[in-house]
XYZ file of C-alpha atoms in Angstrom:
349
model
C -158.446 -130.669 48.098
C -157.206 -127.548 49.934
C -153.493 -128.623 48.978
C -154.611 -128.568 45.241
C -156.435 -124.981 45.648
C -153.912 -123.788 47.125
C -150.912 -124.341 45.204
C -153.039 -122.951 42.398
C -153.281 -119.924 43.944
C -149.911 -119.900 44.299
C -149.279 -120.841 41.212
C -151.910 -118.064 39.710
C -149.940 -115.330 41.939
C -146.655 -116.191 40.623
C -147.784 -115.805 37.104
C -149.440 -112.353 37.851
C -146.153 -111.111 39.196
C -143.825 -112.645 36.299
C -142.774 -109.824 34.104
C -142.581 -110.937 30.388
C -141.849 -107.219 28.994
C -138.470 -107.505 30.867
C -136.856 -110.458 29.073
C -138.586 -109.364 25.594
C -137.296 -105.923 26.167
C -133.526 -107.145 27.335
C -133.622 -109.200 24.336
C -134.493 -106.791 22.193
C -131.960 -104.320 23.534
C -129.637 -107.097 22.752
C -130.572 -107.873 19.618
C -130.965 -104.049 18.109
C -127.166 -103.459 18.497
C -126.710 -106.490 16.556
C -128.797 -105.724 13.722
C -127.219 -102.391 13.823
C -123.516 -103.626 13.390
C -124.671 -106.594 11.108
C -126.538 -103.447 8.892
C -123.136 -101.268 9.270
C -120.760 -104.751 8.174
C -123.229 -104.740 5.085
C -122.884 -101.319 4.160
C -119.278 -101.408 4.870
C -118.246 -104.781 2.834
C -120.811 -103.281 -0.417
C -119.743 -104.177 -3.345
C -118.138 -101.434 -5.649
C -120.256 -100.690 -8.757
C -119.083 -101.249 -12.222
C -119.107 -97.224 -13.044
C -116.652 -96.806 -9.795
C -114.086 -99.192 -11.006
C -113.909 -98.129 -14.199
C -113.097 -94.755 -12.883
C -110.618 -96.090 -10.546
C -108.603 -97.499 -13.960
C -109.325 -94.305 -16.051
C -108.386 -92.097 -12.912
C -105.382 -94.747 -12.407
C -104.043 -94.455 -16.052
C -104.644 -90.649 -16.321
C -101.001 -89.685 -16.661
C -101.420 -91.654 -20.154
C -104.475 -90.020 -22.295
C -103.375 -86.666 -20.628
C -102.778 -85.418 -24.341
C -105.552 -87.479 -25.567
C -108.201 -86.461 -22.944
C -110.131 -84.024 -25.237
C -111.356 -86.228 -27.491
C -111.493 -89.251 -25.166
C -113.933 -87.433 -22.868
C -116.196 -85.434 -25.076
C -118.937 -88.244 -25.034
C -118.424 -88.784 -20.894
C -121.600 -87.832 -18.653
C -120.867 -84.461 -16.505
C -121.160 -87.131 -13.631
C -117.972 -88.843 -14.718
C -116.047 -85.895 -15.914
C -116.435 -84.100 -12.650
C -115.406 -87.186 -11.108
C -111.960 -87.673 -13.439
C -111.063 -83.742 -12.798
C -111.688 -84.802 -8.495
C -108.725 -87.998 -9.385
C -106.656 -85.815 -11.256
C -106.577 -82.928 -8.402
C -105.898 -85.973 -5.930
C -102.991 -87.034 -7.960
C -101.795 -83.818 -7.860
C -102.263 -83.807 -12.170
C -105.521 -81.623 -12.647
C -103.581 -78.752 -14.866
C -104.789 -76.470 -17.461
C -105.145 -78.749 -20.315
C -107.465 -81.578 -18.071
C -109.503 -79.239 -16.427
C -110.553 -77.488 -20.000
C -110.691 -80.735 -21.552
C -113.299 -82.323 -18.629
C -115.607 -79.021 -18.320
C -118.889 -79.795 -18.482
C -121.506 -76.948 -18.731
C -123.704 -78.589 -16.362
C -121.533 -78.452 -13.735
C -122.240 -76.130 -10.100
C -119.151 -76.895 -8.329
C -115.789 -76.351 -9.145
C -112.672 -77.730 -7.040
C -109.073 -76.232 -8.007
C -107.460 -76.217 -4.542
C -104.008 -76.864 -4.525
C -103.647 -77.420 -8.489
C -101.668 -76.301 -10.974
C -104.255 -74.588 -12.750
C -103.601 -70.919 -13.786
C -105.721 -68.201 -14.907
C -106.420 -68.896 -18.352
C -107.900 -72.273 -17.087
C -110.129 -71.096 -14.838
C -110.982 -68.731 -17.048
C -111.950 -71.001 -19.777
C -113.898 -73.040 -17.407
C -115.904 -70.018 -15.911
C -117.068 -69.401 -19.918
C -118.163 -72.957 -19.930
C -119.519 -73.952 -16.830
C -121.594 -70.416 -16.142
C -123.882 -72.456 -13.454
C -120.870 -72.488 -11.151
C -122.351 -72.212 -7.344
C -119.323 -73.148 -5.580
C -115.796 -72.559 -6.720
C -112.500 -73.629 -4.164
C -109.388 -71.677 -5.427
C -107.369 -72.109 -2.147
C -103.296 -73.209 -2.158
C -103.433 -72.322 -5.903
C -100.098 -70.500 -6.361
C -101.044 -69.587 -10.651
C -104.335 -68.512 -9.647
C -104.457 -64.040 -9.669
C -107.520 -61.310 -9.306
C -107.530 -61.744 -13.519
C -108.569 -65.199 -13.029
C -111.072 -64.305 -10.368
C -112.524 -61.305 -12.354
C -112.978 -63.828 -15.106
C -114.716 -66.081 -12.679
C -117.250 -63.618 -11.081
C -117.672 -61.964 -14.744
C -118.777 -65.307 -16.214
C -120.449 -67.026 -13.276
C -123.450 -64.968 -11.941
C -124.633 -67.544 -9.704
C -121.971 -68.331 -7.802
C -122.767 -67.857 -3.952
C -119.700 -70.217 -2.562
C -116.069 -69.065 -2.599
C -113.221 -70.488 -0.862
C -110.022 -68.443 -0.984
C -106.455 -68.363 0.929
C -104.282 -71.116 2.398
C -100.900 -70.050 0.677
C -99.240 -66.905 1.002
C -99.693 -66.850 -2.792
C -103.525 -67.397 -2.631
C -103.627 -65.058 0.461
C -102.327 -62.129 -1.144
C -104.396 -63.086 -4.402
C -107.787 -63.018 -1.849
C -106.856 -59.462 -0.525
C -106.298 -57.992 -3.897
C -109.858 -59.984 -5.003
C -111.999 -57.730 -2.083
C -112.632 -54.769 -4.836
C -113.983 -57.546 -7.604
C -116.283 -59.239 -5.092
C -117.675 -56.458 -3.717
C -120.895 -55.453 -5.890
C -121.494 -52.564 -6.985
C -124.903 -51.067 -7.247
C -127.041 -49.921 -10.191
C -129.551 -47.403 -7.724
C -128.518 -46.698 -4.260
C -132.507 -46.666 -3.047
C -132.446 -49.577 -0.437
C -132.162 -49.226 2.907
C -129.604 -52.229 3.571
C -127.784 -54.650 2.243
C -130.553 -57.831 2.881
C -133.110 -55.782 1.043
C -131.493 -55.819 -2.391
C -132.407 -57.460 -5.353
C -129.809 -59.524 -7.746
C -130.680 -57.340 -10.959
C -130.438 -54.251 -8.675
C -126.547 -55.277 -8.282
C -124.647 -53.652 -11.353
C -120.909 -55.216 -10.974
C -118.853 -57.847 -8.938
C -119.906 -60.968 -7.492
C -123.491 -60.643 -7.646
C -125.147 -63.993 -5.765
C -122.040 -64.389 -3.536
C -122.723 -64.919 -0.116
C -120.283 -66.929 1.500
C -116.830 -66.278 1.614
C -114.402 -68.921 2.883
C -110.876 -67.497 4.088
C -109.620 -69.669 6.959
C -107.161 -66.953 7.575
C -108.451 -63.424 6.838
C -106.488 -60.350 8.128
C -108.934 -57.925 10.851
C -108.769 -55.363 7.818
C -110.113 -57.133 5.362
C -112.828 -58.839 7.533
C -113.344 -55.177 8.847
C -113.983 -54.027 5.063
C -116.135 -56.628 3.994
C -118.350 -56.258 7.334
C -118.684 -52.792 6.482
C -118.958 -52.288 2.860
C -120.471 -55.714 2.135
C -122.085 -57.277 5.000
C -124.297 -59.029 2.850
C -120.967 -61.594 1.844
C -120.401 -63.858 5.396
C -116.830 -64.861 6.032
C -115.943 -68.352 7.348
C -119.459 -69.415 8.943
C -119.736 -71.886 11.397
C -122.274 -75.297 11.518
C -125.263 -74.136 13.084
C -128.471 -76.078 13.689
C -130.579 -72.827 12.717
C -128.561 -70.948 9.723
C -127.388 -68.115 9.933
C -129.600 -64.845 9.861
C -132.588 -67.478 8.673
C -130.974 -68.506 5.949
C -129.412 -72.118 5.502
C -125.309 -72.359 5.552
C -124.667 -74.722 2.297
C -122.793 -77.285 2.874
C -120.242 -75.977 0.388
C -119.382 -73.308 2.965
C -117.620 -75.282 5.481
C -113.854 -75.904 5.113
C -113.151 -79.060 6.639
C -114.822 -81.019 3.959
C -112.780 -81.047 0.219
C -115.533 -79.690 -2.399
C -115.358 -82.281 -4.398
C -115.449 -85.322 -1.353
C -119.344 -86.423 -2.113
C -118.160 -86.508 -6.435
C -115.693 -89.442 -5.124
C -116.723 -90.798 -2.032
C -118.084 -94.745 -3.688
C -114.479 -94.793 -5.826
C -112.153 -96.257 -3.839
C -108.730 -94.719 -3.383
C -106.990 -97.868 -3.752
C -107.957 -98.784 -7.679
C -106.561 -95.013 -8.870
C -103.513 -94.164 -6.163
C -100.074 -95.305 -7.530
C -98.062 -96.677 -5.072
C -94.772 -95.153 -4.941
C -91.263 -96.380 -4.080
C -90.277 -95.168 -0.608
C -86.370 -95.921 -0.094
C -86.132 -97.686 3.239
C -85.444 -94.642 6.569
C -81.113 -94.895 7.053
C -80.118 -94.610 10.348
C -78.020 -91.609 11.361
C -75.031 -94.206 12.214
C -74.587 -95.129 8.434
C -75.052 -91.242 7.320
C -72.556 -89.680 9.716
C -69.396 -88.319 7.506
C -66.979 -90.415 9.456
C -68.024 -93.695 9.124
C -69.745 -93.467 5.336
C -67.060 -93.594 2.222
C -67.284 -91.476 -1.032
C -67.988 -94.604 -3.090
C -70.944 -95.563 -0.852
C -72.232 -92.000 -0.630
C -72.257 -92.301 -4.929
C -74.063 -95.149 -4.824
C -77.075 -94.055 -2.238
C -77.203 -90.562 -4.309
C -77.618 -93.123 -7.521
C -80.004 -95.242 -6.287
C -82.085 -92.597 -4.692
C -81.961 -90.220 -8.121
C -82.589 -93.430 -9.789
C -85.604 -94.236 -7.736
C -86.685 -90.662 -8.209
C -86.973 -90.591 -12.082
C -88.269 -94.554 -12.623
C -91.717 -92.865 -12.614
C -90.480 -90.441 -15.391
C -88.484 -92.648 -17.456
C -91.785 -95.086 -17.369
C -93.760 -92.349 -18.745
C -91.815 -91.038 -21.089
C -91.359 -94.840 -22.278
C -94.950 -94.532 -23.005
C -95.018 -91.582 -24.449
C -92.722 -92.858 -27.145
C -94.362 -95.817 -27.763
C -97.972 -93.563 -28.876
C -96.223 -91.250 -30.867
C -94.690 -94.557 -32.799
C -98.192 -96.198 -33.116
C -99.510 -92.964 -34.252
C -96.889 -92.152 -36.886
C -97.399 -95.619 -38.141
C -101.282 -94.819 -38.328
C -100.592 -91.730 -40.404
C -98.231 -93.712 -42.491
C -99.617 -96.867 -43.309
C -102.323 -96.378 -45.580
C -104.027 -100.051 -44.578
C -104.350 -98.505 -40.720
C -105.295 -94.973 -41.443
C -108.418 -96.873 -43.976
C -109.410 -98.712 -40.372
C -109.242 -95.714 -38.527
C -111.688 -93.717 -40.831
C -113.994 -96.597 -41.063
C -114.101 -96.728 -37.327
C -114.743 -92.754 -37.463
C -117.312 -93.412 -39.973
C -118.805 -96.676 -37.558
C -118.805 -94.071 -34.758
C -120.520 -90.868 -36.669
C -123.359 -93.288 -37.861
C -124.281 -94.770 -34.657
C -123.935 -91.453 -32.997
C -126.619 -90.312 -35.643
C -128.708 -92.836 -34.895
């Protein structure tokens, strides 16, 4: 009887001192790290919607309705348009022409950096888009001050402006310091933070950040002084700057236009290109390479070079055929009004 009490109190003690948290709580550290990479595997293998694919063939095929695009895209959401003028800069195509033919005036952001866009685009687009917060003009080398003094005429909200990166786009920033400085109406306040937008007569009159990775000392020196209310290149900070929020606009390691095309996938618009294959020096050396076989790897490699040309030029031909026959054969051009006419109706109702 005293055996059996007490190897239940033995028994009873043991229990008291087992610690269940311990195993439930190295479990669960276990298992929370697994949840964790089984949530990121699901966010990571996520489908592709329908909208981002189709973009990924427009934005693919772009070089093709270039001369089209105007009337292709004047029923497109701003959404999509923005995000067929962010392809077109990545493909190095975003030009005059596609950039006026994609405006939207519901657009706040504008990215031009390192396009061939010139002044009397961005011009055109500043009369268009007038809710412009954000504009990125850096590495443009067609890009003056005319096209910015369109810009900050046009665009009285803009408060984000990256500049620079080029030695064209440099000196196009430095001669730009006059137009973005405002220029007051009444010279009553006592500082710069205490003025009012309608108090501001001329120049950029809701700027207030200024992106210019590399500004010269006297131009920072000038803008500090004359304009302090514009901030040059500011830096991530968890509480603003001077109480007021840094936008995330402002900071130049991220492309303007990233979040537009972050859920397209680069792969369904890039065209892969033919690399020739890296010679060694051996083969190129004068001594041991004849004339005949210097020809031929000039051929190949010129021939390489203009494939992508001759291909588009091939295509080129082929529209302005089917579009002569349209205008020609009177059966066609009746099926092209009536689909005009299709359009125009359900459009109305």
């Amino acid at each position: 009887m005293e055996k059996g009490k007490s190897a239940s109190q033995a028994l009873e003690i043991s229990l008291k001192k087992l610690d269940l948290n311990a195993d439930r709580n190295a479990k669960s550290s276990h298992l929370i790290p697994a949840l964790h990479s089984s949530r990121v595997c699901f966010e990571r293998t996520k489908p592709p919607s329908l909208v981002s694919l189709c973009l990924g063939v427009v934005g693919r095929h772009l070089d093709d309705i270039t001369e089209d695009l105007s009337e292709i895209a004047v029923n497109f959401p701003a959404d999509i348009k923005i995000s067929l003028a962010a392809i077109a800069r990545r493909r190095k195509l975003l030009n005059d022409d596609i950039i006026i033919s994609l405006a939207d005036s519901s657009w706040e952001i504008l990215d031009l950096s390192r396009s061939d866009v010139s002044d009397f685009g961005l011009a055109k687009v500043a009369e268009m888009c007038k809710s412009l917060r954000a504009v990125d003009i850096s590495k443009c080398n067609k890009i003056t001050a005319n096209g910015v003094s369109e810009l900050v005429q046009h665009c009285h909200s803009l408060e984000t402006l990256r500049c620079g990166g080029c030695p064209w786009s440099e000196s196009t920033a430095r001669r730009c310091l006059g137009i973005l400085k405002p220029k007051l109406n009444a010279v009553e306040g006592d500082s710069w933070e205490e003025l009012d937008t309608m108090e501001i007569g001329h120049g950029a009159q809701a700027l207030r950040w200024l992106v210019w990775p590399k500004i010269d000392k006297d131009s920072l020196e000038m803008l500090s002084t004359e304009c302090p209310r514009i901030i040059v290149n500011p830096k991530p900070s968890l509480f603003g700057f001077r109480g007021t929020e840094v936008p995330k606009e402002a900071f130049s390691d991220i492309a303007l236009d990233d979040p537009i095309v972050k859920d397209i996938d680069p792969k369904t618009w890039s065209i892969c290109r033919y690399t020739p294959k890296a010679i060694s020096q051996t083969l190129l050396s004068p001594s041991e390479l004849s004339i005949a076989a210097k020809f031929r790897l000039a051929f190949e490699e010129r021939d390489t070079r203009l494939a992508s040309k001759r291909a588009k030029n091939a295509r080129q031909h082929q529209r302005r055929a089917e579009r002569e026959w349209m205008m020609t054969n009177t059966r066609a051009k009746a099926f092209a009004l009536a689909s005009q006419a299709t359009k125009s109706l359900h459009g109305r109702s």
